[in-house]
Amino acid sequence: MLENIYRNIQKKSLRERFLLVIAFLFFMFYFVLGLLIIFMDNFPLEMATEYRWAFGLLMMLYAAYRGVRLINENRD
């Protein structure tokens, strides 16, 4: 399975590989941002705890959506 993924990445052009890396970095960014929003004690914006949890979960769901799209696009 890993060999198949590696071969698919090697088939891509340099531009497509660069965009794949950027997409992965943004996936990680949104996921970590969601975790920071939820668990950061001294969050810079004044928000109630329920809203922080909701906003953090929304960011993590968006990261999951981007991750699923990233996986589906990489299968081509």
PDB file of C-alpha atoms in Angstrom:
ATOM      1  CA  MET A   1       0.000   0.000   0.000  1.00  0.00           C
ATOM      2  CA  LEU A   2       2.772   2.445   0.859  1.00  0.00           C
ATOM      3  CA  GLU A   3       4.568   1.518  -2.354  1.00  0.00           C
ATOM      4  CA  ASN A   4       1.429   2.369  -4.323  1.00  0.00           C
ATOM      5  CA  ILE A   5       1.153   5.769  -2.604  1.00  0.00           C
ATOM      6  CA  TYR A   6       4.854   6.406  -3.229  1.00  0.00           C
ATOM      7  CA  ARG A   7       4.475   5.524  -6.918  1.00  0.00           C
ATOM      8  CA  ASN A   8       1.467   7.842  -7.251  1.00  0.00           C
ATOM      9  CA  ILE A   9       3.448  10.709  -5.741  1.00  0.00           C
ATOM     10  CA  GLN A  10       6.401  10.019  -8.050  1.00  0.00           C
ATOM     11  CA  LYS A  11       4.096  10.184 -11.092  1.00  0.00           C
ATOM     12  CA  LYS A  12       3.038  13.713 -10.225  1.00  0.00           C
ATOM     13  CA  SER A  13       4.788  16.731 -11.681  1.00  0.00           C
ATOM     14  CA  LEU A  14       6.871  18.990  -9.484  1.00  0.00           C
ATOM     15  CA  ARG A  15       4.024  21.506  -9.319  1.00  0.00           C
ATOM     16  CA  GLU A  16       1.517  18.837  -8.232  1.00  0.00           C
ATOM     17  CA  ARG A  17       3.899  17.564  -5.542  1.00  0.00           C
ATOM     18  CA  PHE A  18       4.394  21.101  -4.250  1.00  0.00           C
ATOM     19  CA  LEU A  19       0.626  21.624  -4.070  1.00  0.00           C
ATOM     20  CA  LEU A  20       0.274  18.293  -2.274  1.00  0.00           C
ATOM     21  CA  VAL A  21       2.749  19.422   0.384  1.00  0.00           C
ATOM     22  CA  ILE A  22       0.983  22.777   0.747  1.00  0.00           C
ATOM     23  CA  ALA A  23      -2.386  21.012   1.101  1.00  0.00           C
ATOM     24  CA  PHE A  24      -0.954  18.730   3.797  1.00  0.00           C
ATOM     25  CA  LEU A  25       0.504  21.717   5.667  1.00  0.00           C
ATOM     26  CA  PHE A  26      -2.843  23.511   5.629  1.00  0.00           C
ATOM     27  CA  PHE A  27      -4.561  20.328   6.834  1.00  0.00           C
ATOM     28  CA  MET A  28      -2.163  20.221   9.778  1.00  0.00           C
ATOM     29  CA  PHE A  29      -2.557  23.978  10.377  1.00  0.00           C
ATOM     30  CA  TYR A  30      -6.349  23.803  10.692  1.00  0.00           C
ATOM     31  CA  PHE A  31      -6.199  20.717  12.912  1.00  0.00           C
ATOM     32  CA  VAL A  32      -3.618  22.214  15.281  1.00  0.00           C
ATOM     33  CA  LEU A  33      -5.472  25.542  15.307  1.00  0.00           C
ATOM     34  CA  GLY A  34      -8.637  23.722  16.382  1.00  0.00           C
ATOM     35  CA  LEU A  35      -6.749  22.009  19.195  1.00  0.00           C
ATOM     36  CA  LEU A  36      -5.198  25.295  20.309  1.00  0.00           C
ATOM     37  CA  ILE A  37      -8.563  27.032  20.360  1.00  0.00           C
ATOM     38  CA  ILE A  38     -10.034  24.286  22.522  1.00  0.00           C
ATOM     39  CA  PHE A  39      -7.186  23.722  24.986  1.00  0.00           C
ATOM     40  CA  MET A  40      -5.378  27.074  25.203  1.00  0.00           C
ATOM     41  CA  ASP A  41      -5.922  28.593  28.658  1.00  0.00           C
ATOM     42  CA  ASN A  42      -5.038  32.176  27.791  1.00  0.00           C
ATOM     43  CA  PHE A  43      -6.846  32.419  24.454  1.00  0.00           C
ATOM     44  CA  PRO A  44      -6.457  35.992  23.099  1.00  0.00           C
ATOM     45  CA  LEU A  45     -10.144  36.401  22.218  1.00  0.00           C
ATOM     46  CA  GLU A  46     -12.710  36.617  24.978  1.00  0.00           C
ATOM     47  CA  MET A  47     -15.069  33.695  24.322  1.00  0.00           C
ATOM     48  CA  ALA A  48     -17.230  31.495  26.474  1.00  0.00           C
ATOM     49  CA  THR A  49     -15.965  27.951  26.877  1.00  0.00           C
ATOM     50  CA  GLU A  50     -18.857  26.476  24.881  1.00  0.00           C
ATOM     51  CA  TYR A  51     -18.107  28.747  21.929  1.00  0.00           C
ATOM     52  CA  ARG A  52     -14.407  27.929  22.065  1.00  0.00           C
ATOM     53  CA  TRP A  53     -15.215  24.215  21.972  1.00  0.00           C
ATOM     54  CA  ALA A  54     -17.659  24.711  19.104  1.00  0.00           C
ATOM     55  CA  PHE A  55     -15.221  26.855  17.116  1.00  0.00           C
ATOM     56  CA  GLY A  56     -12.349  24.426  17.769  1.00  0.00           C
ATOM     57  CA  LEU A  57     -14.448  21.445  16.710  1.00  0.00           C
ATOM     58  CA  LEU A  58     -15.552  23.323  13.598  1.00  0.00           C
ATOM     59  CA  MET A  59     -11.906  23.941  12.685  1.00  0.00           C
ATOM     60  CA  MET A  60     -11.081  20.271  13.259  1.00  0.00           C
ATOM     61  CA  LEU A  61     -14.044  19.167  11.129  1.00  0.00           C
ATOM     62  CA  TYR A  62     -12.853  21.468   8.358  1.00  0.00           C
ATOM     63  CA  ALA A  63      -9.389  19.918   8.678  1.00  0.00           C
ATOM     64  CA  ALA A  64     -10.958  16.461   8.380  1.00  0.00           C
ATOM     65  CA  TYR A  65     -12.833  17.580   5.267  1.00  0.00           C
ATOM     66  CA  ARG A  66      -9.604  18.867   3.730  1.00  0.00           C
ATOM     67  CA  GLY A  67      -7.856  15.623   4.705  1.00  0.00           C
ATOM     68  CA  VAL A  68     -10.492  13.498   2.991  1.00  0.00           C
ATOM     69  CA  ARG A  69     -10.232  15.653  -0.136  1.00  0.00           C
ATOM     70  CA  LEU A  70      -6.450  15.339  -0.008  1.00  0.00           C
ATOM     71  CA  ILE A  71      -6.641  11.548   0.178  1.00  0.00           C
ATOM     72  CA  ASN A  72      -9.197  11.341  -2.652  1.00  0.00           C
ATOM     73  CA  GLU A  73      -7.167  13.626  -4.902  1.00  0.00           C
ATOM     74  CA  ASN A  74      -3.991  11.654  -4.232  1.00  0.00           C
ATOM     75  CA  ARG A  75      -5.552   8.425  -5.559  1.00  0.00           C
ATOM     76  CA  ASP A  76      -5.557   9.743  -9.126  1.00  0.00           C
TER      77      ASP A  76
END
